[in-house]
Tab-separated table of C-alpha atoms in Angstrom:
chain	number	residue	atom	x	y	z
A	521	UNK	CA	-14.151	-54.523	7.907
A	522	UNK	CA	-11.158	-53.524	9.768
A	523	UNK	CA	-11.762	-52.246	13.733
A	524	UNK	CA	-9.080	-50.928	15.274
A	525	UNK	CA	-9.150	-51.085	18.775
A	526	UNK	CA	-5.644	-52.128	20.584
A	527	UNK	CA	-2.164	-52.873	18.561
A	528	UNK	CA	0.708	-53.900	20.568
A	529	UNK	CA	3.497	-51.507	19.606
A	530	UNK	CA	7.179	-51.806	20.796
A	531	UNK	CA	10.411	-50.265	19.765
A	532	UNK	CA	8.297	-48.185	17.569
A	533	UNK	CA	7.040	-51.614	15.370
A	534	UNK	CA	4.629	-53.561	15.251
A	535	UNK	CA	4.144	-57.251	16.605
A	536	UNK	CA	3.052	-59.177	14.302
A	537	UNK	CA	2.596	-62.771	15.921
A	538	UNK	CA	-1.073	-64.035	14.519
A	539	UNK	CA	-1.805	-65.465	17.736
A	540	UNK	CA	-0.712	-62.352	19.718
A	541	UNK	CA	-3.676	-60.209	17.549
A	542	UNK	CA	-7.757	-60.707	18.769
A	543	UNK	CA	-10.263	-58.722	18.545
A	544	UNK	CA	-12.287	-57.619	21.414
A	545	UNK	CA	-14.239	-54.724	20.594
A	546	UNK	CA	-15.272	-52.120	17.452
A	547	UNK	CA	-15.933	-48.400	17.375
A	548	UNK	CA	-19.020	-47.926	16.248
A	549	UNK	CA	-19.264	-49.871	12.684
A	550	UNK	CA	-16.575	-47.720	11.475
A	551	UNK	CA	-13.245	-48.568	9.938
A	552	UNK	CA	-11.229	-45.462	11.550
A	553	UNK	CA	-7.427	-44.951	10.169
A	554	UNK	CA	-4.994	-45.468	13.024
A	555	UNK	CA	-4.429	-41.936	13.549
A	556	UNK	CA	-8.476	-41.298	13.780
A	557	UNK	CA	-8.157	-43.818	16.520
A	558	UNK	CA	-5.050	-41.876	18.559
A	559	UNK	CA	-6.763	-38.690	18.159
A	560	UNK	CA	-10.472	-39.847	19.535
A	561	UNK	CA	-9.504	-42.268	21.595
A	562	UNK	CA	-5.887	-40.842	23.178
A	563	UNK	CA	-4.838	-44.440	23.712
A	564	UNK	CA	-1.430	-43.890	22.517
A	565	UNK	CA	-1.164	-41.124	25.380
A	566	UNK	CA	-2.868	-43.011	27.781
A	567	UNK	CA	-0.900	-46.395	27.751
A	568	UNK	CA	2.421	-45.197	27.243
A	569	UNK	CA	4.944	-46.757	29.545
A	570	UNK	CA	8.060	-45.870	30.999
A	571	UNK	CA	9.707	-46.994	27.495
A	572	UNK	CA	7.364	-45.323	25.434
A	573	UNK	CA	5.472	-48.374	24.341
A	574	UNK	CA	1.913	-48.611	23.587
A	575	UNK	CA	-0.539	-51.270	23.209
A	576	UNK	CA	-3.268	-51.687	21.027
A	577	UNK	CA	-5.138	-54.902	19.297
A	578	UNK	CA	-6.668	-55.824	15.862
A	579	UNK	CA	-8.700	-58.489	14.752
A	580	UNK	CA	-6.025	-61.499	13.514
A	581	UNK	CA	-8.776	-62.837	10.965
A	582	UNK	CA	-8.638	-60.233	8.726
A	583	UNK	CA	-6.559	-60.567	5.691
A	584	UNK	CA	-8.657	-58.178	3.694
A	585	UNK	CA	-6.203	-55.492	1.664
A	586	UNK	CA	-6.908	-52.640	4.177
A	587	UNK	CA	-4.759	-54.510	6.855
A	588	UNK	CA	-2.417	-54.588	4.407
A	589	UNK	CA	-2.481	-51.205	3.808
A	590	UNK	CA	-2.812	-50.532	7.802
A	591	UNK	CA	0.549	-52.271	8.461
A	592	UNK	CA	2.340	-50.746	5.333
A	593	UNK	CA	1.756	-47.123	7.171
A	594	UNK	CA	1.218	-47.798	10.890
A	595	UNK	CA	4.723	-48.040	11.828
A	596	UNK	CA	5.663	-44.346	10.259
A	597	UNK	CA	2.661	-42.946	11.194
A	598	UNK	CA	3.334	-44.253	15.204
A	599	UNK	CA	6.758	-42.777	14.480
A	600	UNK	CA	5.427	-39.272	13.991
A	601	UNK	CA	3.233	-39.792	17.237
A	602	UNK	CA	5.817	-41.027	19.701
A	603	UNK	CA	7.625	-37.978	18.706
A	604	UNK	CA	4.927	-35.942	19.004
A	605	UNK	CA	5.198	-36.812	22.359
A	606	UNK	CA	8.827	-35.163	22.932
A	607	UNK	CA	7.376	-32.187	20.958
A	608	UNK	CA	4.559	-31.038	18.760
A	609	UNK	CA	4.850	-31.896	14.820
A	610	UNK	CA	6.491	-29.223	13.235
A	611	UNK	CA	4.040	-27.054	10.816
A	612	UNK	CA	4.548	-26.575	7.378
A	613	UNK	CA	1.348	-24.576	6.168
A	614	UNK	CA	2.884	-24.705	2.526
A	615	UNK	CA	2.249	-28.721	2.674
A	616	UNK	CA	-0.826	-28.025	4.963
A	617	UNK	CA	-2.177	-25.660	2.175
A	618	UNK	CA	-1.656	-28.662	-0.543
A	619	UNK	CA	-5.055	-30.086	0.878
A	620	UNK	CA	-6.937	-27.222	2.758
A	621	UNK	CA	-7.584	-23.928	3.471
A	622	UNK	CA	-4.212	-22.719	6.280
A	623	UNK	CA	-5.549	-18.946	6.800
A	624	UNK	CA	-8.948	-20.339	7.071
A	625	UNK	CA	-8.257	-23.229	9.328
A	626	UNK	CA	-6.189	-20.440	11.380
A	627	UNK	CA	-9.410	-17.631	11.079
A	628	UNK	CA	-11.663	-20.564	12.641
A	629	UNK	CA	-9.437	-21.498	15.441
A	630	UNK	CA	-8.434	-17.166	16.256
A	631	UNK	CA	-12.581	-16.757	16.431
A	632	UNK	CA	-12.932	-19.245	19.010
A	633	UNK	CA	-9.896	-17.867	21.275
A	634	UNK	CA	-11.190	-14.221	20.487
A	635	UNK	CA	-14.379	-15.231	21.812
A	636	UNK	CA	-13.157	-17.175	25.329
A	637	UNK	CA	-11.450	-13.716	25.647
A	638	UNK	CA	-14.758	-11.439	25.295
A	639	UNK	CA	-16.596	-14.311	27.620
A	640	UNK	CA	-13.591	-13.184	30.281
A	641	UNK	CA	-13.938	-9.792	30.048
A	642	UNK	CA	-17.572	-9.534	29.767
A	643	UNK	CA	-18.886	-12.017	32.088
A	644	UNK	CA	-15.790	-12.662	35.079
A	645	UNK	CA	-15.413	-9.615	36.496
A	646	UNK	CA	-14.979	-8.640	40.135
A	647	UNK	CA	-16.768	-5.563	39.504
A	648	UNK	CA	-20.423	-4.855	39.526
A	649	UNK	CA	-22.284	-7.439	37.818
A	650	UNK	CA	-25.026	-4.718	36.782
A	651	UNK	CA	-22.866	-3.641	34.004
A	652	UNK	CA	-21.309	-7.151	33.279
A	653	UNK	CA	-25.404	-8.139	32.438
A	654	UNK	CA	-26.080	-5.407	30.211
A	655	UNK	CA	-24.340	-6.597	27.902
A	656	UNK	CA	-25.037	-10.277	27.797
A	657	UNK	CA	-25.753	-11.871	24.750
A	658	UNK	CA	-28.798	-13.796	24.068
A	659	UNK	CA	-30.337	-15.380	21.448
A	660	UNK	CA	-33.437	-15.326	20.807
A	661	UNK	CA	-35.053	-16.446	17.117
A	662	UNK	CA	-31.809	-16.641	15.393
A	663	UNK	CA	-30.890	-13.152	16.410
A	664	UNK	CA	-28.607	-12.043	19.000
A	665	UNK	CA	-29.150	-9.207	21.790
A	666	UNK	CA	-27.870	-7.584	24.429
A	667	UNK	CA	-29.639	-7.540	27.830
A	668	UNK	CA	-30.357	-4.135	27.567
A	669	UNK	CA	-31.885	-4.162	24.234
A	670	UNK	CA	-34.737	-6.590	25.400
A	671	UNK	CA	-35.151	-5.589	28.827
A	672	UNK	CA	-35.324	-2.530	31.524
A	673	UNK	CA	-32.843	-3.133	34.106
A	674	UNK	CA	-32.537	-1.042	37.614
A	675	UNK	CA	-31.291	-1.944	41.148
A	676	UNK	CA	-33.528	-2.512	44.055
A	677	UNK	CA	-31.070	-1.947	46.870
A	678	UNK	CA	-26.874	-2.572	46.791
A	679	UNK	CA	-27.393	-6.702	46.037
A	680	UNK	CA	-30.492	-7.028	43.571
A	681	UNK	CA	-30.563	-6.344	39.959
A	682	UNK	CA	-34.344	-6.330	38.416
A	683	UNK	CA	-35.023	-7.094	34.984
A	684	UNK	CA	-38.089	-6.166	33.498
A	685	UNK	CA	-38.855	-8.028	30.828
A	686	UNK	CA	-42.636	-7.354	30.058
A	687	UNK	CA	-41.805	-5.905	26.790
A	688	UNK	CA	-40.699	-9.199	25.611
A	689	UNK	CA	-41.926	-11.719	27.815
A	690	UNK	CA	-41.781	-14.889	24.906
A	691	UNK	CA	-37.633	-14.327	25.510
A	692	UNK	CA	-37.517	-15.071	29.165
A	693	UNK	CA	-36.484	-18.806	28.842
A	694	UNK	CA	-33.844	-17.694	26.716
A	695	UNK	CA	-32.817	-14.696	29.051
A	696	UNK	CA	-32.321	-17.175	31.842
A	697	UNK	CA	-30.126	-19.598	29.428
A	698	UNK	CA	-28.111	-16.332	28.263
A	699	UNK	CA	-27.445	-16.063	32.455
A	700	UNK	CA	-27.023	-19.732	33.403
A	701	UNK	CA	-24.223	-20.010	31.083
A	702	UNK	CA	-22.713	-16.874	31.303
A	703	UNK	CA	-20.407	-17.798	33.809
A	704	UNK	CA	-20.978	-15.092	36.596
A	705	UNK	CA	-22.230	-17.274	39.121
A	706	UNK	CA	-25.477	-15.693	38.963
A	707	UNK	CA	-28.273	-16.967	40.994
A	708	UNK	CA	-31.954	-15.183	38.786
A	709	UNK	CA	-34.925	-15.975	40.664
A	710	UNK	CA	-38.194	-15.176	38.160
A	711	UNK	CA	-41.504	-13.753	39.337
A	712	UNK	CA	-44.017	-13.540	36.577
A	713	UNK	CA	-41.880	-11.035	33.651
A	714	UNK	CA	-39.658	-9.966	36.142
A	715	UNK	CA	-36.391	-11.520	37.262
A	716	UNK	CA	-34.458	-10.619	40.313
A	717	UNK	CA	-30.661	-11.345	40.555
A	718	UNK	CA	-28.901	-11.129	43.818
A	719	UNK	CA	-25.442	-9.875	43.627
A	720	UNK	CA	-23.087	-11.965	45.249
A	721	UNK	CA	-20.890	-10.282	47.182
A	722	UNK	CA	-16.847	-10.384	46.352
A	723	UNK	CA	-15.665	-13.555	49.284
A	724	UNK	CA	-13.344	-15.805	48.488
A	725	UNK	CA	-15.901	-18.693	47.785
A	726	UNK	CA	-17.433	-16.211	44.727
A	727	UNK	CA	-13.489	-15.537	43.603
A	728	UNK	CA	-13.145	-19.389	43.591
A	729	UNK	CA	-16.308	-19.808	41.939
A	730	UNK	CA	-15.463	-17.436	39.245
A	731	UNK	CA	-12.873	-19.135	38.730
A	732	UNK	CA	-13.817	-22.674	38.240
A	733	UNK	CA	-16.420	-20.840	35.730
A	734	UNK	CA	-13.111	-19.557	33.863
A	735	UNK	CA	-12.337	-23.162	33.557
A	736	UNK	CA	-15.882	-24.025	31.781
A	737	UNK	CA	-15.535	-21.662	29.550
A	738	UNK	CA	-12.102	-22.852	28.552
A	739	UNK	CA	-13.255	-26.495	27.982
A	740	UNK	CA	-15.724	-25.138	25.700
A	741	UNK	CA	-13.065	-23.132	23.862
A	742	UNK	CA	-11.314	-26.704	23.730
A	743	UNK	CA	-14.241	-28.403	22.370
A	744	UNK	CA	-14.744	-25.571	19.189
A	745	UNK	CA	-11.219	-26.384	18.888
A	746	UNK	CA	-11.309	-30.061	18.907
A	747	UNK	CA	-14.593	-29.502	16.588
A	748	UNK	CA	-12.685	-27.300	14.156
A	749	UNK	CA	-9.609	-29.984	14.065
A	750	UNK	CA	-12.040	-32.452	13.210
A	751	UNK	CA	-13.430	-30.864	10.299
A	752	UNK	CA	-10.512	-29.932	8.293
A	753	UNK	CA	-9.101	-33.434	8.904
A	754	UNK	CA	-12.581	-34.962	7.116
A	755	UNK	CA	-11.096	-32.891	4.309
A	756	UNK	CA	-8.191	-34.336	4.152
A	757	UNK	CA	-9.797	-37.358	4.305
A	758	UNK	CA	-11.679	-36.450	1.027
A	759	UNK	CA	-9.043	-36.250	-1.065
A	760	UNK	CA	-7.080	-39.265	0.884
A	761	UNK	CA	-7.472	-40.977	-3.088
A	762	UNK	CA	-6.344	-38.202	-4.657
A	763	UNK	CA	-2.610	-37.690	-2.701
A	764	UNK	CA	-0.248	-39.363	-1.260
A	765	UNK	CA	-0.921	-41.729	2.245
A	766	UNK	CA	1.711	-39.899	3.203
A	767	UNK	CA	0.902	-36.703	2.888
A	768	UNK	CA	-2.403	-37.051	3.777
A	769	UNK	CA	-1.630	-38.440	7.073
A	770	UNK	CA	1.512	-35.652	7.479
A	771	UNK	CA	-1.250	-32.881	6.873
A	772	UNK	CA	-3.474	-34.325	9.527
A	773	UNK	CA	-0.963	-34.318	12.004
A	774	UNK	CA	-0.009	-30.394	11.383
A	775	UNK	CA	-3.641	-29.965	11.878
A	776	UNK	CA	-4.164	-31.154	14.868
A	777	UNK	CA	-0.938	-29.566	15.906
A	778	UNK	CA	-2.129	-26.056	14.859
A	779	UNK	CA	-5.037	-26.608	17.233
A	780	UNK	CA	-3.134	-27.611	20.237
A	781	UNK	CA	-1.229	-24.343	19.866
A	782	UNK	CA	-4.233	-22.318	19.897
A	783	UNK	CA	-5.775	-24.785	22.807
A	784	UNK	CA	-1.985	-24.159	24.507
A	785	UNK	CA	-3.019	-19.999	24.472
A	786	UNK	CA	-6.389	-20.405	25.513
A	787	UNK	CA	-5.274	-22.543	28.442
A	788	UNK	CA	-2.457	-19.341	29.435
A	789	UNK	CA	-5.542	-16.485	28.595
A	790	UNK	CA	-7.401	-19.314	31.736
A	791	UNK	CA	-4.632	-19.089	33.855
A	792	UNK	CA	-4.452	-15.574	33.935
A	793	UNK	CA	-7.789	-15.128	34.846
A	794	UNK	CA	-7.872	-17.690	37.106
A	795	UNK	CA	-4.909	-15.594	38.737
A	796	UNK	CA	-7.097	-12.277	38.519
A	797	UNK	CA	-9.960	-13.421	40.020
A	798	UNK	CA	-8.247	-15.314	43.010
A	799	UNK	CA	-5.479	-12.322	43.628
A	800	UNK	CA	-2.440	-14.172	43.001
A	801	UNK	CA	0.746	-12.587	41.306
């Protein structure tokens, strides 16, 4: 087995001094292709220098026909990625859509950035969190609700919200998870069926809250994204025999390209309501 872990890389080639090469470590029992490594590790990012050299290591003992292959495509492929670096891969979904699915790849990445947008509008609001919580989604069974579906829900005073939920009460755990990861900052304090949720009032320590929530919720836009990525490049790697190395590896570059652009306009949606909430320009 090959494991990849560091490879000294300079002037965009290889060294290839046998004494230079150890091995120190493995990922896992796998035998991940070079860009697998970049892309889970980010060491390429991570230990580039002031003259864009990296450094990574491989084990010098192995003579076994996938080094042989490793070194026969490493240097392009760390070609493409140091000038990735100046710029993002340019996309060609006609070469993309040689291996998968482009306006399916593109449908799975739009759903996840449609959805950090609802989870803004819906649940970071400066106004009244009454009618923010209406409509919060929970699942319960395998089905989804709204608050209000499942629950009665009336004021007791200006700064408490109480939520009856004796009609249902086998979906109060799930009630309180739907709440806890909203990302309103709410605070739901439960008394037998019943839950009672102080509003907070609008101070600057709730705006900055709000906002560090918008930031949660955009790291687990990231992660669908990163998850997405991750799955269409196992497809590529299915038909790795059946194409080009070349193109294979091309393909899997444009993919993860295509998600850093949709990553790159969740971050801006974040930013803006980061902005909102803290009333900045």
């Amino acid at each position: 087995m090959l494991f990849l872990t560091e490879i000294q890389l300079e002037n965009r080639e290889f060294l290839r001094n046998g004494s230079d090469l150890a091995c120190y470590d493995h990922l896992n029992g796998e035998q991940p292709s070079l860009y697998e490594l970049l892309l889970q590790r980010e060491l390429l990012a991570d230990k580039l220098d002031s003259e864009g050299r990296g450094h990574f290591i491989v084990r010098k003992s192995d003579r076994s026909p996938s080094l042989r292959r490793f070194f026969h495509f490493a240097s392009t492929t760390c070609k493409i990625l140091l000038a990735e670096k100046k710029g993002p891969v340019p996309i060609n979904e006609d070469e993309v859509g040689e291996l998968i699915s482009v306006s399916r790849l593109k449908d799975d990445l739009q759903k996840g950035l449609d959805q950090l947008k609802s989870d803004y509008m819906k649940h970071l609001s400066l106004r009244s969190a009454s009618g923010s919580i209406e409509n919060l989604p929970v699942e319960f069974e395998g089905e989804t609700y709204t608050l209000q579906e499942i629950a009665q829900i009336g004021r007791k005073g200006s700064q408490l919200l109480v939520v009856n939920l004796s009609g249902f009460p086998t979906v109060i755990k799930d009630v309180l998870k739907a709440i806890n990861d909203s990302g309103m900052g709410l605070n739901p304090q439960q008394d037998g069926t019943t839950l009672f949720i102080p509003v907070p009032k609008v101070t600057k320590e709730y705006r900055e809250n709000l906002a560090k929530n918008a930031k949660t919720l955009f790291q687990k836009f990231k992660d669908h994204c990163r998850d997405i990525q991750n799955k269409y490049i196992r497809e590529v790697k299915k038909k790795e025999k059946e194409v080009s190395s070349d193109l294979a590896h091309s393909v899997q570059l444009q993919i993860h390209s295509m998600a850093e652009l949709y990553v790159s306009e969740g971050e801006k949606v974040m930013i803006a309501k980061q902005n909102e909430l803290l009333g900045k320009d």
